[in-house]
Coordinates of C-alpha atoms in Angstrom, one line a residue:
M21 CA -14.9 4.0 -52.6
W22 CA -17.0 4.2 -49.4
T23 CA -20.5 2.6 -49.9
K24 CA -23.7 2.2 -48.0
A25 CA -22.6 -1.4 -47.4
N26 CA -19.5 -0.2 -45.6
T27 CA -21.6 2.2 -43.4
D28 CA -24.0 -0.6 -42.5
T29 CA -21.1 -2.9 -41.6
V30 CA -19.6 -0.3 -39.3
Q31 CA -22.9 0.4 -37.6
H32 CA -23.5 -3.4 -37.2
F33 CA -20.1 -3.7 -35.6
R34 CA -20.8 -0.9 -33.2
L35 CA -24.1 -2.3 -32.2
N36 CA -22.6 -5.7 -31.6
R37 CA -19.8 -4.2 -29.5
L38 CA -22.3 -2.1 -27.6
W39 CA -24.5 -5.1 -26.9
S40 CA -21.5 -7.1 -25.9
N41 CA -20.5 -4.5 -23.4
W42 CA -24.0 -4.2 -22.0
R43 CA -24.3 -7.9 -21.7
G44 CA -20.9 -8.2 -20.0
D45 CA -21.8 -5.3 -17.6
L46 CA -25.1 -6.8 -16.7
T47 CA -23.6 -10.2 -16.1
G48 CA -20.6 -8.8 -14.2
G49 CA -22.8 -6.5 -12.0
L50 CA -25.3 -9.3 -11.2
T51 CA -22.5 -11.7 -10.3
A52 CA -20.8 -9.1 -8.1
A53 CA -24.2 -8.4 -6.4
V54 CA -24.6 -12.1 -5.5
V55 CA -21.1 -12.2 -4.1
A56 CA -21.5 -8.9 -2.3
L57 CA -24.8 -9.9 -0.5
P58 CA -23.3 -12.2 2.2
L59 CA -20.1 -10.1 2.5
A60 CA -22.1 -6.8 3.0
L61 CA -24.0 -8.5 5.9
A62 CA -20.9 -10.1 7.3
F63 CA -18.7 -6.9 7.2
A64 CA -21.5 -4.9 8.8
V65 CA -21.7 -7.3 11.7
A66 CA -17.9 -7.3 11.9
S67 CA -18.0 -3.4 12.1
G68 CA -20.3 -3.6 15.1
V69 CA -23.4 -2.1 13.2
E70 CA -26.7 -3.5 12.1
P71 CA -26.6 -5.8 9.0
K72 CA -28.9 -3.5 7.1
A73 CA -26.1 -0.8 7.2
G74 CA -23.9 -3.1 5.2
L75 CA -26.6 -3.6 2.5
Y76 CA -27.4 0.1 2.3
T77 CA -23.7 0.9 2.0
A78 CA -23.2 -1.6 -0.9
I79 CA -26.2 -0.1 -2.7
V80 CA -25.6 3.6 -2.3
A81 CA -21.8 3.8 -2.2
G82 CA -21.6 1.2 -5.0
I83 CA -23.8 3.3 -7.3
V84 CA -22.2 6.7 -6.4
A85 CA -18.6 5.5 -6.7
A86 CA -19.4 3.7 -10.0
I87 CA -20.7 6.9 -11.5
F88 CA -18.1 9.4 -10.2
G89 CA -15.1 7.1 -9.6
G90 CA -11.9 6.8 -11.6
S91 CA -12.1 3.1 -12.3
P92 CA -14.7 1.8 -14.8
V93 CA -15.0 -1.6 -13.2
Q94 CA -14.5 -0.9 -9.5
I95 CA -17.1 -2.4 -7.1
T96 CA -17.4 -0.4 -3.9
G97 CA -18.9 -1.5 -0.6
P98 CA -18.1 -2.6 3.0
T99 CA -14.7 -4.3 3.3
G100 CA -12.8 -6.2 5.9
A101 CA -10.1 -3.6 6.3
M102 CA -12.6 -0.9 6.9
A103 CA -14.5 -3.1 9.4
V104 CA -11.3 -3.4 11.4
V105 CA -11.1 0.4 11.9
L106 CA -14.9 0.9 12.2
V107 CA -15.4 -1.7 15.0
G108 CA -13.2 0.4 17.4
I109 CA -14.8 3.7 16.3
V110 CA -18.3 2.3 16.8
A111 CA -17.5 0.9 20.2
K112 CA -16.0 4.2 21.3
Y113 CA -18.3 6.8 19.7
G114 CA -21.5 5.0 18.5
I115 CA -23.1 4.8 15.1
E116 CA -24.3 8.4 14.9
K117 CA -20.7 9.8 15.4
V118 CA -19.5 7.2 12.9
W119 CA -21.8 8.8 10.3
I120 CA -20.2 12.2 11.0
A121 CA -16.7 10.8 10.8
G122 CA -17.6 9.1 7.5
V123 CA -18.8 12.4 6.0
M124 CA -15.6 14.1 7.2
A125 CA -13.5 11.2 5.7
G126 CA -15.3 11.7 2.4
I127 CA -14.5 15.4 2.3
I128 CA -10.8 14.6 3.0
Q129 CA -10.8 12.1 0.2
V130 CA -12.3 14.6 -2.3
A131 CA -9.7 17.2 -1.2
L132 CA -6.9 14.6 -1.8
G133 CA -8.3 13.9 -5.3
I134 CA -8.6 17.6 -6.2
A135 CA -5.0 18.1 -5.0
K136 CA -4.0 15.3 -7.3
L137 CA -2.4 13.2 -4.6
G138 CA -3.9 9.9 -5.8
R139 CA -0.6 8.7 -7.2
L140 CA 1.1 8.8 -3.8
V141 CA -0.2 5.3 -3.0
K142 CA 2.4 3.9 -5.4
F143 CA 5.1 5.1 -3.0
I144 CA 3.9 2.9 -0.1
P145 CA 6.6 0.1 0.2
Y146 CA 5.5 -3.4 -0.4
P147 CA 6.5 -4.7 3.1
V148 CA 4.2 -2.1 4.6
T149 CA 1.2 -3.0 2.6
A150 CA 1.8 -6.7 3.2
G151 CA 2.2 -6.1 6.9
F152 CA -1.1 -4.3 7.4
T153 CA -3.0 -6.6 5.1
N154 CA -1.8 -9.6 7.1
G155 CA -2.6 -7.8 10.3
I156 CA -6.1 -7.0 9.1
A157 CA -6.6 -10.7 8.3
V158 CA -5.6 -11.8 11.8
I159 CA -7.9 -9.2 13.4
I160 CA -10.9 -10.2 11.2
F161 CA -10.3 -13.9 12.0
C162 CA -10.0 -13.4 15.7
G163 CA -12.8 -10.9 15.8
Q164 CA -15.3 -13.6 14.6
L165 CA -14.5 -16.0 17.4
N166 CA -17.4 -14.9 19.5
N167 CA -19.9 -15.5 16.7
F168 CA -18.2 -18.7 15.7
F169 CA -18.6 -20.1 19.2
G170 CA -22.0 -18.5 19.8
L171 CA -20.7 -16.3 22.6
Q172 CA -22.8 -13.2 23.2
L173 CA -20.1 -11.0 24.7
P174 CA -19.8 -7.2 24.6
R175 CA -17.7 -6.0 21.7
S176 CA -14.2 -4.9 22.8
E177 CA -12.6 -1.7 21.4
H178 CA -9.1 -3.3 21.3
F179 CA -7.9 -6.5 19.8
L180 CA -5.9 -8.1 22.6
P181 CA -8.5 -7.6 25.4
G182 CA -11.2 -8.8 23.1
L183 CA -9.2 -12.0 22.3
W184 CA -8.6 -12.6 25.9
E185 CA -12.3 -12.2 26.8
S186 CA -13.2 -14.7 24.1
A187 CA -10.6 -17.2 25.3
T188 CA -11.8 -17.0 28.9
H189 CA -15.4 -17.8 28.0
I190 CA -14.7 -20.6 25.5
E191 CA -16.3 -23.2 27.9
G192 CA -19.7 -21.6 27.2
A193 CA -19.5 -22.3 23.5
N194 CA -22.8 -23.0 21.6
L195 CA -22.0 -26.3 19.7
A196 CA -24.9 -25.6 17.3
S197 CA -23.1 -22.3 16.3
V198 CA -19.8 -24.1 15.9
G199 CA -21.5 -26.7 13.7
L200 CA -23.2 -24.1 11.4
A201 CA -19.9 -22.1 11.1
M202 CA -18.1 -25.3 10.0
V203 CA -20.9 -26.1 7.5
V204 CA -20.2 -22.7 5.9
I205 CA -16.4 -23.0 6.0
V206 CA -16.5 -26.5 4.4
T207 CA -19.0 -25.4 1.8
K208 CA -17.0 -22.3 0.9
L209 CA -13.8 -24.3 0.5
L210 CA -15.3 -27.3 -1.5
W211 CA -18.0 -25.6 -3.5
P212 CA -15.7 -24.2 -6.2
R213 CA -14.9 -27.8 -7.2
I214 CA -18.6 -28.3 -8.0
N215 CA -19.6 -25.0 -9.5
T216 CA -17.7 -21.8 -10.2
T217 CA -20.6 -19.6 -11.2
I218 CA -22.5 -19.4 -7.9
P219 CA -20.3 -18.2 -5.0
G220 CA -19.6 -20.7 -2.3
S221 CA -20.3 -18.1 0.4
L222 CA -23.9 -17.7 -0.8
V223 CA -24.4 -21.4 -0.9
G224 CA -23.0 -21.9 2.6
L225 CA -25.1 -19.0 3.9
V226 CA -28.3 -20.5 2.5
L227 CA -27.4 -24.0 3.6
A228 CA -26.6 -22.9 7.2
T229 CA -29.8 -20.8 7.4
A230 CA -31.9 -23.7 6.2
V231 CA -30.3 -26.2 8.7
A232 CA -30.9 -23.7 11.6
S233 CA -34.5 -23.1 10.6
F234 CA -35.4 -26.8 9.9
F235 CA -33.9 -28.1 13.2
H236 CA -35.0 -25.0 15.2
L237 CA -31.5 -24.4 16.5
H238 CA -31.1 -21.8 19.2
V239 CA -28.3 -19.7 17.8
P240 CA -27.9 -15.9 17.5
T241 CA -29.2 -14.5 14.2
I242 CA -28.7 -11.2 12.5
G243 CA -32.3 -10.0 13.2
S244 CA -34.8 -8.3 11.0
I245 CA -33.9 -6.2 7.9
P246 CA -36.3 -3.6 6.7
Q247 CA -37.9 -4.6 3.4
S248 CA -37.4 -1.2 1.8
L249 CA -34.8 0.8 0.0
P250 CA -32.4 3.1 1.9
M251 CA -34.1 6.5 2.5
A252 CA -32.3 9.8 3.1
Q253 CA -32.1 10.9 6.7
G254 CA -30.5 13.6 8.8
I255 CA -27.3 13.3 10.8
P256 CA -27.6 14.5 14.4
H257 CA -25.1 17.0 16.0
W258 CA -23.6 17.9 12.6
N259 CA -23.1 21.5 13.6
D260 CA -21.3 20.7 16.9
F261 CA -17.8 21.9 16.2
S262 CA -16.4 20.5 19.4
L263 CA -17.6 17.1 18.2
L264 CA -15.9 17.6 14.8
R265 CA -12.6 18.3 16.5
E266 CA -13.1 15.1 18.5
L267 CA -13.7 13.0 15.4
I268 CA -10.9 14.4 13.2
N269 CA -8.5 11.5 14.1
P270 CA -11.1 8.8 13.3
A271 CA -12.0 10.7 10.1
L272 CA -8.3 10.8 9.0
A273 CA -8.0 7.1 9.7
L274 CA -11.1 6.3 7.6
A275 CA -9.9 8.5 4.8
A276 CA -6.4 7.1 4.7
L277 CA -7.6 3.5 4.7
G278 CA -10.4 4.1 2.2
S279 CA -8.0 5.8 -0.2
I280 CA -5.3 3.2 0.1
E281 CA -7.5 0.2 -0.3
S282 CA -9.6 1.8 -3.1
L283 CA -6.5 2.7 -5.2
L284 CA -4.9 -0.7 -4.6
S285 CA -8.1 -2.3 -5.8
A286 CA -8.1 -0.1 -8.9
V287 CA -4.6 -1.1 -9.7
V288 CA -5.5 -4.7 -9.4
A289 CA -8.4 -4.1 -11.8
D290 CA -6.1 -2.4 -14.3
G291 CA -4.1 -5.6 -14.4
M292 CA -7.1 -7.7 -15.2
T293 CA -8.7 -5.7 -18.0
V294 CA -7.7 -4.2 -21.3
S295 CA -10.3 -1.5 -21.1
E296 CA -9.9 2.0 -19.8
K297 CA -7.3 2.3 -17.0
H298 CA -8.2 4.1 -13.8
N299 CA -7.6 7.7 -12.9
S300 CA -6.3 7.8 -9.3
D301 CA -7.4 11.3 -8.5
R302 CA -10.9 10.8 -9.9
E303 CA -11.1 7.6 -8.0
L304 CA -10.4 9.4 -4.7
I305 CA -13.1 12.0 -5.6
G306 CA -15.6 9.2 -6.4
Q307 CA -14.9 7.3 -3.2
G308 CA -15.1 10.5 -1.2
L309 CA -18.5 11.5 -2.7
A310 CA -19.7 7.9 -1.9
N311 CA -18.6 8.3 1.7
I312 CA -20.2 11.8 2.0
V313 CA -23.5 10.5 0.7
V314 CA -23.8 7.0 2.3
P315 CA -24.1 8.2 6.0
F316 CA -27.3 10.1 5.0
F317 CA -28.8 6.7 4.0
G318 CA -27.8 4.9 7.2
G319 CA -24.6 3.3 5.7
I320 CA -21.0 3.1 6.8
P321 CA -17.8 4.2 5.2
A322 CA -16.9 2.1 2.2
T323 CA -13.9 1.4 -0.1
G324 CA -13.2 -0.3 -3.4
A325 CA -13.4 -4.1 -2.8
I326 CA -10.7 -6.1 -4.5
A327 CA -12.4 -9.5 -4.5
R328 CA -15.8 -8.1 -5.8
T329 CA -14.1 -6.0 -8.4
A330 CA -12.2 -9.1 -9.6
V331 CA -15.5 -11.0 -9.8
N332 CA -17.0 -8.2 -11.8
V333 CA -14.2 -8.2 -14.3
R334 CA -14.0 -12.0 -14.7
A335 CA -17.8 -12.1 -15.3
G336 CA -17.5 -9.6 -18.1
G337 CA -17.8 -6.1 -16.6
K338 CA -16.2 -3.5 -18.7
T339 CA -17.8 -0.1 -17.9
R340 CA -19.4 1.9 -15.1
L341 CA -22.7 0.2 -15.9
S342 CA -21.5 -2.9 -14.1
G343 CA -21.0 -1.0 -10.8
V344 CA -24.5 0.6 -11.2
T345 CA -26.0 -2.8 -12.0
H346 CA -24.4 -4.2 -8.8
G347 CA -26.1 -1.6 -6.7
V348 CA -29.5 -1.9 -8.3
A349 CA -29.4 -5.7 -8.1
L350 CA -28.7 -5.5 -4.4
A351 CA -31.6 -3.1 -3.9
I352 CA -33.9 -5.5 -5.7
I353 CA -32.6 -8.4 -3.5
V354 CA -33.3 -6.4 -0.4
L355 CA -36.9 -5.7 -1.5
A356 CA -37.5 -9.3 -2.3
L357 CA -35.6 -11.3 0.3
A358 CA -35.2 -9.1 3.4
P359 CA -37.6 -11.1 5.6
L360 CA -35.6 -14.3 4.9
A361 CA -32.4 -12.6 6.0
A362 CA -33.6 -12.3 9.6
Q363 CA -33.0 -16.0 10.1
I364 CA -29.4 -16.0 9.0
P365 CA -27.2 -17.2 11.9
L366 CA -24.3 -15.0 13.0
A367 CA -22.2 -18.1 13.0
A368 CA -22.7 -18.5 9.2
L369 CA -21.3 -14.9 8.7
A370 CA -18.4 -15.8 11.0
G371 CA -17.6 -18.8 8.8
I372 CA -17.6 -16.6 5.7
L373 CA -15.3 -14.0 7.3
M374 CA -12.9 -16.6 8.7
V375 CA -12.3 -18.0 5.2
V376 CA -12.0 -14.5 3.7
S377 CA -9.4 -13.6 6.4
L378 CA -7.3 -16.7 5.8
R379 CA -7.3 -15.9 2.0
M380 CA -6.3 -12.3 2.8
I381 CA -3.0 -13.4 4.3
E382 CA -0.3 -13.0 1.7
W383 CA 1.5 -16.2 2.2
E384 CA 3.6 -15.7 -1.0
A385 CA 4.6 -12.2 0.2
I386 CA 5.8 -13.6 3.5
G387 CA 7.9 -16.3 1.7
L388 CA 9.3 -13.7 -0.7
L389 CA 10.3 -11.3 2.0
M390 CA 11.8 -14.1 4.1
R391 CA 13.9 -15.2 1.1
A392 CA 14.8 -11.6 0.1
T393 CA 16.3 -9.5 2.9
Y394 CA 15.7 -9.7 6.6
S395 CA 15.3 -5.9 6.9
D396 CA 12.2 -5.9 4.6
F397 CA 10.8 -8.9 6.5
A398 CA 11.4 -7.0 9.7
V399 CA 9.4 -4.0 8.4
M400 CA 6.5 -6.3 7.5
I401 CA 6.5 -7.9 10.9
L402 CA 6.7 -4.5 12.6
T403 CA 3.8 -3.2 10.6
W404 CA 1.8 -6.4 11.3
L405 CA 2.4 -6.2 15.1
V406 CA 1.4 -2.5 15.3
T407 CA -1.7 -3.2 13.2
I408 CA -2.8 -5.9 15.7
C409 CA -1.7 -4.3 18.9
F410 CA -2.7 -0.7 18.2
D411 CA -4.4 0.5 15.0
L412 CA -4.0 0.5 11.2
V413 CA -3.2 4.1 10.7
L414 CA -0.4 4.0 13.3
A415 CA 0.8 0.8 11.6
V416 CA 1.1 2.5 8.3
E417 CA 2.9 5.5 9.9
V418 CA 5.4 3.2 11.7
G419 CA 5.9 1.0 8.7
L420 CA 6.6 4.1 6.4
I421 CA 9.1 5.5 8.9
A422 CA 10.9 2.1 9.2
A423 CA 10.9 1.6 5.4
G424 CA 12.1 5.2 5.0
A425 CA 15.0 4.7 7.4
L426 CA 15.9 1.5 5.6
F427 CA 15.8 3.2 2.3
I428 CA 18.1 6.0 3.5
K429 CA 20.6 3.3 4.8
R430 CA 20.5 1.5 1.5
M431 CA 21.1 4.7 -0.5
S432 CA 24.0 5.5 1.7
D433 CA 25.5 2.0 1.1
L434 CA 25.0 2.1 -2.6
S435 CA 25.8 5.7 -3.4
L436 CA 29.5 5.3 -2.9
V437 CA 31.4 3.0 -5.3
K438 CA 35.1 2.4 -4.9
I439 CA 37.0 2.1 -8.2
P440 CA 39.6 -0.7 -8.0
E441 CA 43.3 0.3 -8.2
T442 CA 43.7 -1.9 -11.4
E443 CA 41.4 0.5 -13.2
V444 CA 43.0 3.7 -11.9
F445 CA 46.7 2.8 -12.5
P446 CA 48.2 0.7 -15.3
P447 CA 50.6 -2.1 -14.6
G448 CA 54.1 -1.0 -13.6
V449 CA 53.1 1.8 -11.2
P450 CA 54.8 1.4 -7.8
L451 CA 52.4 -0.2 -5.3
E452 CA 53.3 2.5 -2.7
L453 CA 52.1 5.2 -5.0
S454 CA 48.8 3.5 -5.9
K455 CA 48.0 2.8 -2.3
Q456 CA 48.2 6.5 -1.5
I457 CA 45.2 7.4 -3.8
A458 CA 41.7 6.1 -3.4
V459 CA 39.0 6.9 -6.0
Y460 CA 35.3 6.8 -5.3
R461 CA 32.3 7.5 -7.6
V462 CA 29.3 9.0 -6.0
D463 CA 25.9 8.1 -7.5
G464 CA 22.7 10.0 -6.9
P465 CA 21.9 13.4 -5.5
V466 CA 23.0 12.8 -1.9
F467 CA 25.1 10.4 0.0
F468 CA 24.0 9.8 3.6
G469 CA 26.4 8.6 6.2
A470 CA 29.4 9.1 3.9
A471 CA 31.6 11.0 6.4
E472 CA 31.5 8.3 9.1
R473 CA 32.2 5.6 6.5
F474 CA 35.3 7.5 5.2
V475 CA 36.7 7.9 8.7
T476 CA 36.4 4.1 9.2
F477 CA 38.0 3.6 5.8
L478 CA 41.0 5.8 6.6
R479 CA 41.4 4.2 10.0
D480 CA 41.8 0.8 8.2
E481 CA 44.0 2.2 5.4
P482 CA 46.0 5.1 6.9
E483 CA 48.4 5.1 4.0
V484 CA 45.8 6.8 1.8
K485 CA 46.8 10.5 1.3
Y486 CA 44.5 11.5 -1.5
L487 CA 40.7 10.8 -1.7
I488 CA 39.2 11.5 -5.0
L489 CA 35.4 11.9 -5.2
R490 CA 34.0 11.6 -8.7
L491 CA 30.8 13.7 -8.7
R492 CA 29.9 13.6 -12.4
F493 CA 26.8 11.5 -11.6
V494 CA 25.6 13.9 -8.9
P495 CA 23.0 16.2 -10.6
N496 CA 22.1 18.1 -7.5
M497 CA 22.7 18.2 -3.7
D498 CA 20.6 19.2 -0.8
T499 CA 21.5 20.4 2.7
T500 CA 22.1 16.8 3.9
G501 CA 24.6 16.3 1.1
L502 CA 26.4 19.6 1.8
V503 CA 26.7 18.7 5.5
A504 CA 28.0 15.3 4.6
L505 CA 30.6 16.7 2.2
E506 CA 31.8 19.3 4.7
D507 CA 32.1 16.5 7.4
I508 CA 34.2 14.5 4.9
Y509 CA 36.5 17.4 4.3
H510 CA 37.1 18.1 8.0
D511 CA 37.6 14.4 8.9
L512 CA 40.1 13.9 6.0
K513 CA 41.9 17.0 7.0
R514 CA 42.4 15.7 10.6
H515 CA 43.8 12.5 9.1
D516 CA 46.2 14.4 6.8
C517 CA 44.3 13.3 3.8
R518 CA 43.6 15.6 0.9
L519 CA 40.1 15.8 -0.6
I520 CA 39.9 16.0 -4.4
L521 CA 36.6 16.7 -6.3
T522 CA 36.2 15.8 -10.0
G523 CA 33.4 16.2 -12.6
L524 CA 31.5 18.9 -10.7
Q525 CA 28.1 19.7 -12.4
P526 CA 27.3 23.4 -12.7
E527 CA 24.4 23.4 -10.3
V528 CA 26.4 21.5 -7.7
Q529 CA 29.4 23.8 -8.1
Q530 CA 27.3 26.9 -7.7
L531 CA 25.7 25.4 -4.5
L532 CA 29.1 24.6 -3.1
E533 CA 30.3 28.2 -3.9
R534 CA 27.2 29.8 -2.2
S535 CA 27.6 27.6 0.9
G536 CA 31.3 28.5 1.2
I537 CA 32.3 24.8 1.2
L538 CA 34.1 25.1 -2.1
A539 CA 36.3 27.9 -0.7
K540 CA 37.4 25.5 2.2
I541 CA 38.2 22.7 -0.2
G542 CA 39.9 25.0 -2.6
L543 CA 39.6 25.4 -6.4
S544 CA 43.1 23.8 -6.7
N545 CA 41.5 20.5 -5.5
C546 CA 38.8 20.5 -8.2
F547 CA 39.4 18.9 -11.6
E548 CA 37.3 18.3 -14.7
T549 CA 38.2 14.7 -14.9
T550 CA 39.6 12.1 -12.6
T551 CA 42.5 11.3 -15.0
E552 CA 43.5 14.9 -14.9
A553 CA 43.6 14.9 -11.1
I554 CA 45.8 11.8 -11.0
Y555 CA 48.2 13.3 -13.6
T556 CA 48.5 16.3 -11.2
L557 CA 49.0 14.2 -8.1
T558 CA 51.7 12.0 -9.8
P559 CA 54.0 14.4 -11.7
G560 CA 57.0 12.0 -11.4
I561 CA 55.5 9.2 -13.5
E562 CA 56.7 8.7 -17.0
E563 CA 54.2 9.5 -19.8
S564 CA 54.0 5.8 -20.7
S565 CA 52.9 4.9 -17.2
K566 CA 50.3 7.6 -16.9
P567 CA 46.8 6.4 -15.6
L568 CA 44.3 5.2 -18.1
A569 CA 40.8 6.7 -18.4
I570 CA 38.6 5.7 -15.6
K571 CA 36.0 3.2 -16.7
P572 CA 32.4 4.3 -16.0
E573 CA 31.1 1.1 -14.4
P574 CA 32.0 0.1 -10.9
R575 CA 33.6 -3.2 -10.1
E576 CA 33.7 -3.2 -6.3
L577 CA 31.2 -1.8 -3.9
V578 CA 32.4 -0.2 -0.6
T579 CA 29.8 -2.2 1.3
L580 CA 28.5 -5.5 0.2
K581 CA 26.5 -6.4 3.3
E582 CA 23.3 -8.4 3.4
D583 CA 20.6 -6.8 5.6

């Protein structure tokens, strides 16, 4: 019987759970804000914009994406990957055009979410993601060499010329800057052994700033940051359609990168929490709205940040309140500590980003791909090189093309399975007869490159007079498969070899009839089972020596070649 005591117990449980969630969200959001503060400044500088733009981005985009996004624990803000793309766009177009490109990118992201294309990120091959992640890490590290050495050189739009410019001016290094950067690097690496609650990047930043101020070191600093909240502003030249056409490629690059990184971050968050899993399409919409809004507050395009999201989850964040808390806490920090931020040395931010970039390199992935197949490793290296030498979007395109070609090749290798003669004919069958019949099972909807491979096979084994293709496991066939099958038929005919088809599925048979290929092969060469086909081809064999039923599992692959 349900009593008032039961009701009170349930209400007490709900209140405790609600308080536990709130407490965890507040703790997670505050912790993420502390971690995000130095990173927002550093990534803004790495993007070629004023440091305040990074803070405004973390505040505005963090709150908007937390409310409207598809992940309950995602932390959004400036990131290293986005900085790599932005630095070239800022150098070429300027900050005002970056704002326009950011709004355009946000609109594209919202459109992708409405079209329910969020799940497509799962189809990006692992070697491609590892390649551009490692490439981004190298670009971030080398992009901070000027600040590390205290060199005040103009920012280069491309990686290699910028690296060469830094190398040729190394003799003018500011030793004070180098020393401050090393203080931050050492602190960030060693601090976790002392305390895991306060982030080492923040401790190193404070320590380097204190040293520079106390000893009055002449090093470049980030400059003043307004002690105010981000205010709405207009965007110039928004109605210039010729400018919109000019910025469509940068906008596509920002949208692609923002979508990929945000969805990967959401997937990582799903693996760390038992709470609500993310909605990919809603996450794209939330990130798109954030990128639409943030330029009107002087910010730059943002993405979901894997490291800050992980910090939020580990600190107890469970709901969207944690992301909102992160943004509000950063706003309070800006109001209270903005004057002090003006004294932060750029070398200190360089030290933070260098450590971050080294940790971004997926050493385990490199080792895994090297131990696995050389082809996957080659795709990763190709993507890595294109990322460094050209740009990230081209790297993803080239990586996907290379991975797709490799996939097609592997499908071609694995779709044809030769069935050993011992499973086709029982003992006692003359060897001459068994050598005249070859049986292959076709797996999957299409079999690329099959015609060329059978020509090679017949050249090596000219005694084969009958080639049986078991198509029971082919549920459908596209134009590529039809062309391959027709090529096989013509090549076999030129080599006086007869093509036999068994186990045709109704859809495949209808397609072959409509295309006219079945008429060429002939209905007399089509059988329901492989056993029936062999009975027909070997009428002189005694009943006791008839072939056994073909076993369903393969025993020998046509190609067993390591990539």
